[in-house]
């Protein structure tokens, strides 16, 4: 793609949302656009990973419902302390996909009490505009398109999903494998330097590809980091690759 992208500084000037601002400010100060996906299943692994990769990431993405020994006091309180100390945000990848009232209950109740600790959450927009009203104290990243083979997020679905995302004040960005309007932040998972897939439908691209062709803002890396023998070294590699790819994408 020949056109230049919008820089983090420009995006910062164009947004009032406190979560967007925090993400962009953190990216600029850490020179990182890396979000680590902590798809581990115990509190100990989660906290150990957060501690190791914390200095190098702008956010840690969780699937909190896969933690088998979850306890608010033992899991969330220390996680929040690590996040504050290493200056990263907490992104709960809950992918809400229900009517507004149910999403509100899933967001505020149960054992996870996501509303009490997540800085931002992912949500499908399949429930329509008003289903997103309940997320007013956090940022919402709308699932616009999915990375897995055969996903039903066709061009026409993505177009309709973007209309909801662009019009809703709680939405700060989208997850997609395609370009989206630059007034939204673009979060791109399916990033891995070593693999092209996982045999379960996941499809991978390199950081270079997603910055150059999608003008993504933030890369999300799971197994490339947490499955590595040295997660901290891998986080540094993805941070450096991601930052260089971002800088290169600023140049025509
Ligand atoms: P990995 O890098 O190990 O493939 O992990 C990708 C992470 O991003 C997973 O947590 C997955 O749930 C999430 N994800 C994705 O892979 N594709 C999407 O389209 C949306 C996602 O949230």
PDB file of C-alpha atoms and ligand atoms in Angstrom:
ATOM      1  CA  UNK A   1       0.000   0.000   0.000  1.00  0.00           C
ATOM      2  CA  UNK A   2       1.370   3.394  -0.971  1.00  0.00           C
ATOM      3  CA  UNK A   3      -0.680   5.717   1.201  1.00  0.00           C
ATOM      4  CA  UNK A   4       0.766   6.808   4.516  1.00  0.00           C
ATOM      5  CA  UNK A   5      -0.818   5.839   7.753  1.00  0.00           C
ATOM      6  CA  UNK A   6      -2.007   7.990  10.639  1.00  0.00           C
ATOM      7  CA  UNK A   7       0.653   8.173  13.360  1.00  0.00           C
ATOM      8  CA  UNK A   8       0.097   7.499  17.063  1.00  0.00           C
ATOM      9  CA  UNK A   9       0.658  11.216  17.734  1.00  0.00           C
ATOM     10  CA  UNK A  10      -2.047  12.150  15.233  1.00  0.00           C
ATOM     11  CA  UNK A  11      -4.429   9.561  16.674  1.00  0.00           C
ATOM     12  CA  UNK A  12      -3.731  10.951  20.153  1.00  0.00           C
ATOM     13  CA  UNK A  13      -4.670  14.435  18.973  1.00  0.00           C
ATOM     14  CA  UNK A  14      -7.883  13.111  17.483  1.00  0.00           C
ATOM     15  CA  UNK A  15      -9.280  11.177  20.444  1.00  0.00           C
ATOM     16  CA  UNK A  16     -10.882  12.155  23.728  1.00  0.00           C
ATOM     17  CA  UNK A  17     -11.490   8.619  24.987  1.00  0.00           C
ATOM     18  CA  UNK A  18      -9.358   8.065  28.086  1.00  0.00           C
ATOM     19  CA  UNK A  19      -8.535   4.429  27.211  1.00  0.00           C
ATOM     20  CA  UNK A  20      -7.460   5.276  23.650  1.00  0.00           C
ATOM     21  CA  UNK A  21      -5.318   8.052  25.054  1.00  0.00           C
ATOM     22  CA  UNK A  22      -3.700   5.747  27.615  1.00  0.00           C
ATOM     23  CA  UNK A  23      -2.951   3.097  24.977  1.00  0.00           C
ATOM     24  CA  UNK A  24      -1.420   5.619  22.585  1.00  0.00           C
ATOM     25  CA  UNK A  25       0.567   7.396  25.294  1.00  0.00           C
ATOM     26  CA  UNK A  26       1.875   4.053  26.558  1.00  0.00           C
ATOM     27  CA  UNK A  27       2.809   2.984  23.023  1.00  0.00           C
ATOM     28  CA  UNK A  28       4.775   6.193  22.501  1.00  0.00           C
ATOM     29  CA  UNK A  29       6.531   6.116  25.851  1.00  0.00           C
ATOM     30  CA  UNK A  30       7.426   2.402  25.732  1.00  0.00           C
ATOM     31  CA  UNK A  31       8.052   2.396  21.967  1.00  0.00           C
ATOM     32  CA  UNK A  32       5.855  -0.680  21.849  1.00  0.00           C
ATOM     33  CA  UNK A  33       2.679  -1.643  20.040  1.00  0.00           C
ATOM     34  CA  UNK A  34       2.641  -5.128  21.503  1.00  0.00           C
ATOM     35  CA  UNK A  35      -0.265  -6.722  23.330  1.00  0.00           C
ATOM     36  CA  UNK A  36       0.580 -10.112  24.801  1.00  0.00           C
ATOM     37  CA  UNK A  37      -2.240 -12.618  24.885  1.00  0.00           C
ATOM     38  CA  UNK A  38      -2.007 -14.558  28.151  1.00  0.00           C
ATOM     39  CA  UNK A  39      -3.837 -17.721  27.158  1.00  0.00           C
ATOM     40  CA  UNK A  40      -2.560 -19.695  30.129  1.00  0.00           C
ATOM     41  CA  UNK A  41      -4.763 -21.637  32.503  1.00  0.00           C
ATOM     42  CA  UNK A  42      -3.459 -21.053  36.015  1.00  0.00           C
ATOM     43  CA  UNK A  43      -3.058 -17.965  38.165  1.00  0.00           C
ATOM     44  CA  UNK A  44       0.606 -18.723  38.704  1.00  0.00           C
ATOM     45  CA  UNK A  45       1.336 -18.869  34.952  1.00  0.00           C
ATOM     46  CA  UNK A  46      -0.693 -15.716  34.372  1.00  0.00           C
ATOM     47  CA  UNK A  47       1.143 -13.693  37.011  1.00  0.00           C
ATOM     48  CA  UNK A  48       4.561 -15.055  36.021  1.00  0.00           C
ATOM     49  CA  UNK A  49       3.941 -14.165  32.368  1.00  0.00           C
ATOM     50  CA  UNK A  50       2.661 -10.693  33.272  1.00  0.00           C
ATOM     51  CA  UNK A  51       5.762 -10.066  35.350  1.00  0.00           C
ATOM     52  CA  UNK A  52       8.126 -11.180  32.559  1.00  0.00           C
ATOM     53  CA  UNK A  53       6.528  -9.436  29.597  1.00  0.00           C
ATOM     54  CA  UNK A  54       5.123  -6.468  31.521  1.00  0.00           C
ATOM     55  CA  UNK A  55       7.934  -3.971  30.777  1.00  0.00           C
ATOM     56  CA  UNK A  56       7.629  -4.585  27.019  1.00  0.00           C
ATOM     57  CA  UNK A  57       3.874  -4.514  26.376  1.00  0.00           C
ATOM     58  CA  UNK A  58       1.186  -1.869  26.311  1.00  0.00           C
ATOM     59  CA  UNK A  59      -1.555  -4.291  27.355  1.00  0.00           C
ATOM     60  CA  UNK A  60      -2.040  -7.844  28.544  1.00  0.00           C
ATOM     61  CA  UNK A  61      -4.982  -9.595  26.927  1.00  0.00           C
ATOM     62  CA  UNK A  62      -6.731 -12.156  29.096  1.00  0.00           C
ATOM     63  CA  UNK A  63      -9.331 -14.885  28.664  1.00  0.00           C
ATOM     64  CA  UNK A  64     -10.067 -14.814  32.360  1.00  0.00           C
ATOM     65  CA  UNK A  65     -12.580 -17.686  32.130  1.00  0.00           C
ATOM     66  CA  UNK A  66      -9.820 -20.188  31.237  1.00  0.00           C
ATOM     67  CA  UNK A  67      -8.048 -19.716  34.587  1.00  0.00           C
ATOM     68  CA  UNK A  68      -8.860 -22.926  36.443  1.00  0.00           C
ATOM     69  CA  UNK A  69      -8.018 -21.639  39.944  1.00  0.00           C
ATOM     70  CA  UNK A  70      -9.464 -18.146  39.539  1.00  0.00           C
ATOM     71  CA  UNK A  71     -10.000 -16.237  42.757  1.00  0.00           C
ATOM     72  CA  UNK A  72     -10.517 -12.504  42.656  1.00  0.00           C
ATOM     73  CA  UNK A  73      -8.139 -11.908  45.566  1.00  0.00           C
ATOM     74  CA  UNK A  74      -5.398 -14.242  44.345  1.00  0.00           C
ATOM     75  CA  UNK A  75      -5.679 -13.597  40.612  1.00  0.00           C
ATOM     76  CA  UNK A  76      -6.894 -10.064  39.986  1.00  0.00           C
ATOM     77  CA  UNK A  77      -5.399  -8.115  42.899  1.00  0.00           C
ATOM     78  CA  UNK A  78      -1.793  -9.169  42.096  1.00  0.00           C
ATOM     79  CA  UNK A  79      -2.426  -8.824  38.345  1.00  0.00           C
ATOM     80  CA  UNK A  80      -3.552  -5.231  38.857  1.00  0.00           C
ATOM     81  CA  UNK A  81      -0.465  -4.525  40.938  1.00  0.00           C
ATOM     82  CA  UNK A  82       1.836  -5.897  38.204  1.00  0.00           C
ATOM     83  CA  UNK A  83      -0.035  -3.890  35.548  1.00  0.00           C
ATOM     84  CA  UNK A  84       0.332  -0.679  37.556  1.00  0.00           C
ATOM     85  CA  UNK A  85       4.009  -1.283  38.260  1.00  0.00           C
ATOM     86  CA  UNK A  86       4.913  -2.105  34.646  1.00  0.00           C
ATOM     87  CA  UNK A  87       2.448   0.392  33.156  1.00  0.00           C
ATOM     88  CA  UNK A  88       0.280  -1.758  30.951  1.00  0.00           C
ATOM     89  CA  UNK A  89      -3.465  -2.008  30.514  1.00  0.00           C
ATOM     90  CA  UNK A  90      -5.686  -5.032  31.038  1.00  0.00           C
ATOM     91  CA  UNK A  91      -7.737  -6.149  28.029  1.00  0.00           C
ATOM     92  CA  UNK A  92     -10.321  -8.838  28.730  1.00  0.00           C
ATOM     93  CA  UNK A  93     -11.077 -10.699  25.516  1.00  0.00           C
ATOM     94  CA  UNK A  94     -14.595 -11.712  26.568  1.00  0.00           C
ATOM     95  CA  UNK A  95     -16.133 -11.239  23.107  1.00  0.00           C
ATOM     96  CA  UNK A  96     -19.568 -10.457  24.494  1.00  0.00           C
ATOM     97  CA  UNK A  97     -22.233 -11.532  22.006  1.00  0.00           C
ATOM     98  CA  UNK A  98     -25.658 -11.192  23.618  1.00  0.00           C
ATOM     99  CA  UNK A  99     -28.460  -8.718  24.301  1.00  0.00           C
ATOM    100  CA  UNK A 100     -27.549  -5.650  26.322  1.00  0.00           C
ATOM    101  CA  UNK A 101     -29.070  -6.829  29.587  1.00  0.00           C
ATOM    102  CA  UNK A 102     -27.233 -10.165  29.518  1.00  0.00           C
ATOM    103  CA  UNK A 103     -23.951  -8.548  28.527  1.00  0.00           C
ATOM    104  CA  UNK A 104     -24.342  -6.118  31.407  1.00  0.00           C
ATOM    105  CA  UNK A 105     -24.753  -9.056  33.821  1.00  0.00           C
ATOM    106  CA  UNK A 106     -21.782 -10.918  32.313  1.00  0.00           C
ATOM    107  CA  UNK A 107     -19.711  -7.751  32.592  1.00  0.00           C
ATOM    108  CA  UNK A 108     -20.583  -6.844  36.179  1.00  0.00           C
ATOM    109  CA  UNK A 109     -21.494 -10.113  37.927  1.00  0.00           C
ATOM    110  CA  UNK A 110     -20.397 -13.714  38.349  1.00  0.00           C
ATOM    111  CA  UNK A 111     -17.000 -14.528  39.805  1.00  0.00           C
ATOM    112  CA  UNK A 112     -14.971 -12.506  37.319  1.00  0.00           C
ATOM    113  CA  UNK A 113     -16.514  -9.038  37.868  1.00  0.00           C
ATOM    114  CA  UNK A 114     -14.822  -7.788  34.702  1.00  0.00           C
ATOM    115  CA  UNK A 115     -16.087  -4.250  35.208  1.00  0.00           C
ATOM    116  CA  UNK A 116     -13.939  -3.931  38.359  1.00  0.00           C
ATOM    117  CA  UNK A 117     -10.567  -4.497  36.724  1.00  0.00           C
ATOM    118  CA  UNK A 118     -10.534  -4.524  32.915  1.00  0.00           C
ATOM    119  CA  UNK A 119      -9.390  -1.319  31.228  1.00  0.00           C
ATOM    120  CA  UNK A 120     -11.067  -2.442  28.027  1.00  0.00           C
ATOM    121  CA  UNK A 121     -12.953  -5.426  26.669  1.00  0.00           C
ATOM    122  CA  UNK A 122     -13.723  -7.029  23.339  1.00  0.00           C
ATOM    123  CA  UNK A 123     -17.286  -7.400  22.189  1.00  0.00           C
ATOM    124  CA  UNK A 124     -19.071  -8.706  19.163  1.00  0.00           C
ATOM    125  CA  UNK A 125     -21.452  -6.136  17.724  1.00  0.00           C
ATOM    126  CA  UNK A 126     -23.925  -8.761  16.573  1.00  0.00           C
ATOM    127  CA  UNK A 127     -26.375  -7.669  19.319  1.00  0.00           C
ATOM    128  CA  UNK A 128     -26.655  -4.198  17.799  1.00  0.00           C
ATOM    129  CA  UNK A 129     -25.827  -0.643  18.890  1.00  0.00           C
ATOM    130  CA  UNK A 130     -27.607  -0.625  22.250  1.00  0.00           C
ATOM    131  CA  UNK A 131     -25.997  -3.899  23.357  1.00  0.00           C
ATOM    132  CA  UNK A 132     -22.781  -1.886  23.794  1.00  0.00           C
ATOM    133  CA  UNK A 133     -24.279   0.767  26.088  1.00  0.00           C
ATOM    134  CA  UNK A 134     -23.380  -1.189  29.255  1.00  0.00           C
ATOM    135  CA  UNK A 135     -19.623  -0.775  28.720  1.00  0.00           C
ATOM    136  CA  UNK A 136     -19.563   2.907  29.546  1.00  0.00           C
ATOM    137  CA  UNK A 137     -16.740   2.769  32.121  1.00  0.00           C
ATOM    138  CA  UNK A 138     -14.314   0.941  29.800  1.00  0.00           C
ATOM    139  CA  UNK A 139     -13.261   0.981  26.190  1.00  0.00           C
ATOM    140  CA  UNK A 140     -14.764  -1.502  23.789  1.00  0.00           C
ATOM    141  CA  UNK A 141     -12.863  -3.140  20.975  1.00  0.00           C
ATOM    142  CA  UNK A 142     -15.425  -4.385  18.487  1.00  0.00           C
ATOM    143  CA  UNK A 143     -14.842  -7.699  16.748  1.00  0.00           C
ATOM    144  CA  UNK A 144     -15.094  -6.679  13.109  1.00  0.00           C
ATOM    145  CA  UNK A 145     -13.341  -9.585  11.460  1.00  0.00           C
ATOM    146  CA  UNK A 146     -11.800 -12.808  12.757  1.00  0.00           C
ATOM    147  CA  UNK A 147      -8.476 -14.398  11.888  1.00  0.00           C
ATOM    148  CA  UNK A 148      -9.616 -17.997  11.693  1.00  0.00           C
ATOM    149  CA  UNK A 149     -10.141 -19.858   8.446  1.00  0.00           C
ATOM    150  CA  UNK A 150     -13.747 -19.828   7.273  1.00  0.00           C
ATOM    151  CA  UNK A 151     -14.832 -17.074   9.679  1.00  0.00           C
ATOM    152  CA  UNK A 152     -18.272 -15.695   8.794  1.00  0.00           C
ATOM    153  CA  UNK A 153     -17.077 -12.110   9.041  1.00  0.00           C
ATOM    154  CA  UNK A 154     -17.537 -11.425   5.324  1.00  0.00           C
ATOM    155  CA  UNK A 155     -17.032  -8.031   3.698  1.00  0.00           C
ATOM    156  CA  UNK A 156     -20.718  -7.182   4.077  1.00  0.00           C
ATOM    157  CA  UNK A 157     -20.736  -8.257   7.751  1.00  0.00           C
ATOM    158  CA  UNK A 158     -17.626  -6.169   8.406  1.00  0.00           C
ATOM    159  CA  UNK A 159     -19.193  -3.154   6.742  1.00  0.00           C
ATOM    160  CA  UNK A 160     -22.264  -3.370   8.990  1.00  0.00           C
ATOM    161  CA  UNK A 161     -20.130  -4.098  12.078  1.00  0.00           C
ATOM    162  CA  UNK A 162     -18.061  -0.992  11.346  1.00  0.00           C
ATOM    163  CA  UNK A 163     -21.185   1.171  11.189  1.00  0.00           C
ATOM    164  CA  UNK A 164     -22.019   0.125  14.763  1.00  0.00           C
ATOM    165  CA  UNK A 165     -18.407   0.502  15.915  1.00  0.00           C
ATOM    166  CA  UNK A 166     -17.940   3.957  14.374  1.00  0.00           C
ATOM    167  CA  UNK A 167     -21.160   5.326  15.763  1.00  0.00           C
ATOM    168  CA  UNK A 168     -20.923   4.031  19.346  1.00  0.00           C
ATOM    169  CA  UNK A 169     -19.159   6.331  21.837  1.00  0.00           C
ATOM    170  CA  UNK A 170     -17.917   3.382  23.947  1.00  0.00           C
ATOM    171  CA  UNK A 171     -16.016   1.835  21.033  1.00  0.00           C
ATOM    172  CA  UNK A 172     -12.330   2.711  20.759  1.00  0.00           C
ATOM    173  CA  UNK A 173     -11.319   0.305  18.048  1.00  0.00           C
ATOM    174  CA  UNK A 174     -11.786  -2.935  16.210  1.00  0.00           C
ATOM    175  CA  UNK A 175     -10.215  -6.360  15.861  1.00  0.00           C
ATOM    176  CA  UNK A 176      -9.771  -7.114  12.204  1.00  0.00           C
ATOM    177  CA  UNK A 177      -7.628  -8.694   9.528  1.00  0.00           C
ATOM    178  CA  UNK A 178      -8.618  -5.911   7.140  1.00  0.00           C
ATOM    179  CA  UNK A 179      -8.071  -2.179   7.111  1.00  0.00           C
ATOM    180  CA  UNK A 180     -10.629  -0.189   9.083  1.00  0.00           C
ATOM    181  CA  UNK A 181     -11.249   3.589   9.177  1.00  0.00           C
ATOM    182  CA  UNK A 182      -8.324   5.311  10.844  1.00  0.00           C
ATOM    183  CA  UNK A 183     -10.434   7.045  13.493  1.00  0.00           C
ATOM    184  CA  UNK A 184     -10.703   3.639  15.155  1.00  0.00           C
ATOM    185  CA  UNK A 185      -7.703   1.879  16.675  1.00  0.00           C
ATOM    186  CA  UNK A 186      -6.947  -1.374  14.876  1.00  0.00           C
ATOM    187  CA  UNK A 187      -5.989  -4.424  16.935  1.00  0.00           C
ATOM    188  CA  UNK A 188      -4.648  -7.382  14.968  1.00  0.00           C
ATOM    189  CA  UNK A 189      -4.261 -10.895  16.389  1.00  0.00           C
ATOM    190  CA  UNK A 190      -3.009 -13.816  14.319  1.00  0.00           C
ATOM    191  CA  UNK A 191       0.575 -12.569  14.471  1.00  0.00           C
ATOM    192  CA  UNK A 192       3.450 -15.033  14.660  1.00  0.00           C
ATOM    193  CA  UNK A 193       6.963 -14.895  13.258  1.00  0.00           C
ATOM    194  CA  UNK A 194       7.530 -18.658  13.154  1.00  0.00           C
ATOM    195  CA  UNK A 195       4.231 -20.295  12.193  1.00  0.00           C
ATOM    196  CA  UNK A 196       1.638 -19.840   9.444  1.00  0.00           C
ATOM    197  CA  UNK A 197      -1.148 -21.647  11.303  1.00  0.00           C
ATOM    198  CA  UNK A 198      -1.925 -23.903  14.259  1.00  0.00           C
ATOM    199  CA  UNK A 199      -3.822 -26.771  12.645  1.00  0.00           C
ATOM    200  CA  UNK A 200      -7.015 -25.504  14.343  1.00  0.00           C
ATOM    201  CA  UNK A 201      -7.955 -22.792  11.874  1.00  0.00           C
ATOM    202  CA  UNK A 202      -5.781 -19.961  13.130  1.00  0.00           C
ATOM    203  CA  UNK A 203      -4.001 -18.049  10.337  1.00  0.00           C
ATOM    204  CA  UNK A 204      -0.853 -16.046  11.033  1.00  0.00           C
ATOM    205  CA  UNK A 205       0.796 -12.989   9.514  1.00  0.00           C
ATOM    206  CA  UNK A 206       4.033 -11.205  10.343  1.00  0.00           C
ATOM    207  CA  UNK A 207       4.204  -7.831  12.112  1.00  0.00           C
ATOM    208  CA  UNK A 208       5.584  -6.335   8.898  1.00  0.00           C
ATOM    209  CA  UNK A 209       2.550  -7.470   6.926  1.00  0.00           C
ATOM    210  CA  UNK A 210      -0.049  -6.155   9.345  1.00  0.00           C
ATOM    211  CA  UNK A 211       1.545  -2.712   9.717  1.00  0.00           C
ATOM    212  CA  UNK A 212       2.281  -2.268   6.030  1.00  0.00           C
ATOM    213  CA  UNK A 213      -0.922  -3.560   4.490  1.00  0.00           C
ATOM    214  CA  UNK A 214      -3.501  -3.091   7.271  1.00  0.00           C
ATOM    215  CA  UNK A 215      -2.072  -0.024   9.007  1.00  0.00           C
ATOM    216  CA  UNK A 216      -2.735  -1.801  12.254  1.00  0.00           C
ATOM    217  CA  UNK A 217      -2.042   0.015  15.504  1.00  0.00           C
ATOM    218  CA  UNK A 218      -1.468  -2.878  17.894  1.00  0.00           C
ATOM    219  CA  UNK A 219      -0.390  -6.468  17.372  1.00  0.00           C
ATOM    220  CA  UNK A 220      -1.700  -9.235  19.607  1.00  0.00           C
ATOM    221  CA  UNK A 221       0.651 -12.167  20.123  1.00  0.00           C
ATOM    222  CA  UNK A 222      -0.245 -15.265  22.124  1.00  0.00           C
ATOM    223  CA  UNK A 223       1.657 -18.493  21.517  1.00  0.00           C
ATOM    224  CA  UNK A 224       4.565 -16.672  19.863  1.00  0.00           C
ATOM    225  CA  UNK A 225       5.325 -15.372  23.355  1.00  0.00           C
ATOM    226  CA  UNK A 226       3.846 -17.547  26.094  1.00  0.00           C
ATOM    227  CA  UNK A 227       4.789 -20.863  24.449  1.00  0.00           C
ATOM    228  CA  UNK A 228       8.344 -19.733  23.816  1.00  0.00           C
ATOM    229  CA  UNK A 229      11.214 -21.058  25.944  1.00  0.00           C
ATOM    230  CA  UNK A 230      12.005 -17.479  26.912  1.00  0.00           C
ATOM    231  CA  UNK A 231       8.809 -15.389  26.927  1.00  0.00           C
ATOM    232  CA  UNK A 232      10.615 -12.202  27.903  1.00  0.00           C
ATOM    233  CA  UNK A 233      13.113 -12.488  25.032  1.00  0.00           C
ATOM    234  CA  UNK A 234      10.245 -13.247  22.634  1.00  0.00           C
ATOM    235  CA  UNK A 235       8.277 -10.257  23.898  1.00  0.00           C
ATOM    236  CA  UNK A 236      11.306  -8.060  23.203  1.00  0.00           C
ATOM    237  CA  UNK A 237      11.578  -9.539  19.695  1.00  0.00           C
ATOM    238  CA  UNK A 238       7.893  -8.891  18.893  1.00  0.00           C
ATOM    239  CA  UNK A 239       8.094  -5.434  20.445  1.00  0.00           C
ATOM    240  CA  UNK A 240      11.111  -4.527  18.316  1.00  0.00           C
ATOM    241  CA  UNK A 241       9.674  -6.067  15.130  1.00  0.00           C
ATOM    242  CA  UNK A 242       6.340  -4.359  15.738  1.00  0.00           C
ATOM    243  CA  UNK A 243       7.863  -0.974  16.443  1.00  0.00           C
ATOM    244  CA  UNK A 244      10.156  -1.106  13.401  1.00  0.00           C
ATOM    245  CA  UNK A 245       7.244  -2.209  11.214  1.00  0.00           C
ATOM    246  CA  UNK A 246       5.176   0.724  12.539  1.00  0.00           C
ATOM    247  CA  UNK A 247       7.987   3.221  11.829  1.00  0.00           C
ATOM    248  CA  UNK A 248       8.427   1.789   8.323  1.00  0.00           C
ATOM    249  CA  UNK A 249       4.689   2.072   7.692  1.00  0.00           C
ATOM    250  CA  UNK A 250       4.891   5.820   8.400  1.00  0.00           C
ATOM    251  CA  UNK A 251       7.251   6.235   5.459  1.00  0.00           C
ATOM    252  CA  UNK A 252       5.692   6.456   2.026  1.00  0.00           C
TER     253      UNK A 252
HETATM  254  P1  LIG B   1      -2.217 -16.964  19.265  1.00  0.00           P
HETATM  255  O1  LIG B   1      -1.253 -15.822  18.913  1.00  0.00           O
HETATM  256  O2  LIG B   1      -1.684 -17.936  20.233  1.00  0.00           O
HETATM  257  O3  LIG B   1      -2.814 -17.598  18.043  1.00  0.00           O
HETATM  258  O4  LIG B   1      -3.446 -16.273  20.058  1.00  0.00           O
HETATM  259  C1  LIG B   1      -4.307 -15.334  19.473  1.00  0.00           C
HETATM  260  C2  LIG B   1      -5.223 -14.721  20.502  1.00  0.00           C
HETATM  261  O5  LIG B   1      -6.022 -13.720  19.855  1.00  0.00           O
HETATM  262  C3  LIG B   1      -6.188 -15.687  21.147  1.00  0.00           C
HETATM  263  O6  LIG B   1      -6.386 -15.288  22.493  1.00  0.00           O
HETATM  264  C4  LIG B   1      -7.488 -15.501  20.370  1.00  0.00           C
HETATM  265  O7  LIG B   1      -8.619 -15.712  21.177  1.00  0.00           O
HETATM  266  C5  LIG B   1      -7.404 -14.054  19.943  1.00  0.00           C
HETATM  267  N1  LIG B   1      -8.063 -13.758  18.649  1.00  0.00           N
HETATM  268  C6  LIG B   1      -7.659 -14.341  17.466  1.00  0.00           C
HETATM  269  O8  LIG B   1      -6.718 -15.131  17.440  1.00  0.00           O
HETATM  270  N2  LIG B   1      -8.313 -14.022  16.307  1.00  0.00           N
HETATM  271  C7  LIG B   1      -9.351 -13.150  16.248  1.00  0.00           C
HETATM  272  O9  LIG B   1      -9.883 -12.884  15.178  1.00  0.00           O
HETATM  273  C8  LIG B   1      -9.756 -12.544  17.446  1.00  0.00           C
HETATM  274  C9  LIG B   1      -9.101 -12.844  18.638  1.00  0.00           C
HETATM  275  O10 LIG B   1      -9.460 -12.245  19.743  1.00  0.00           O
END
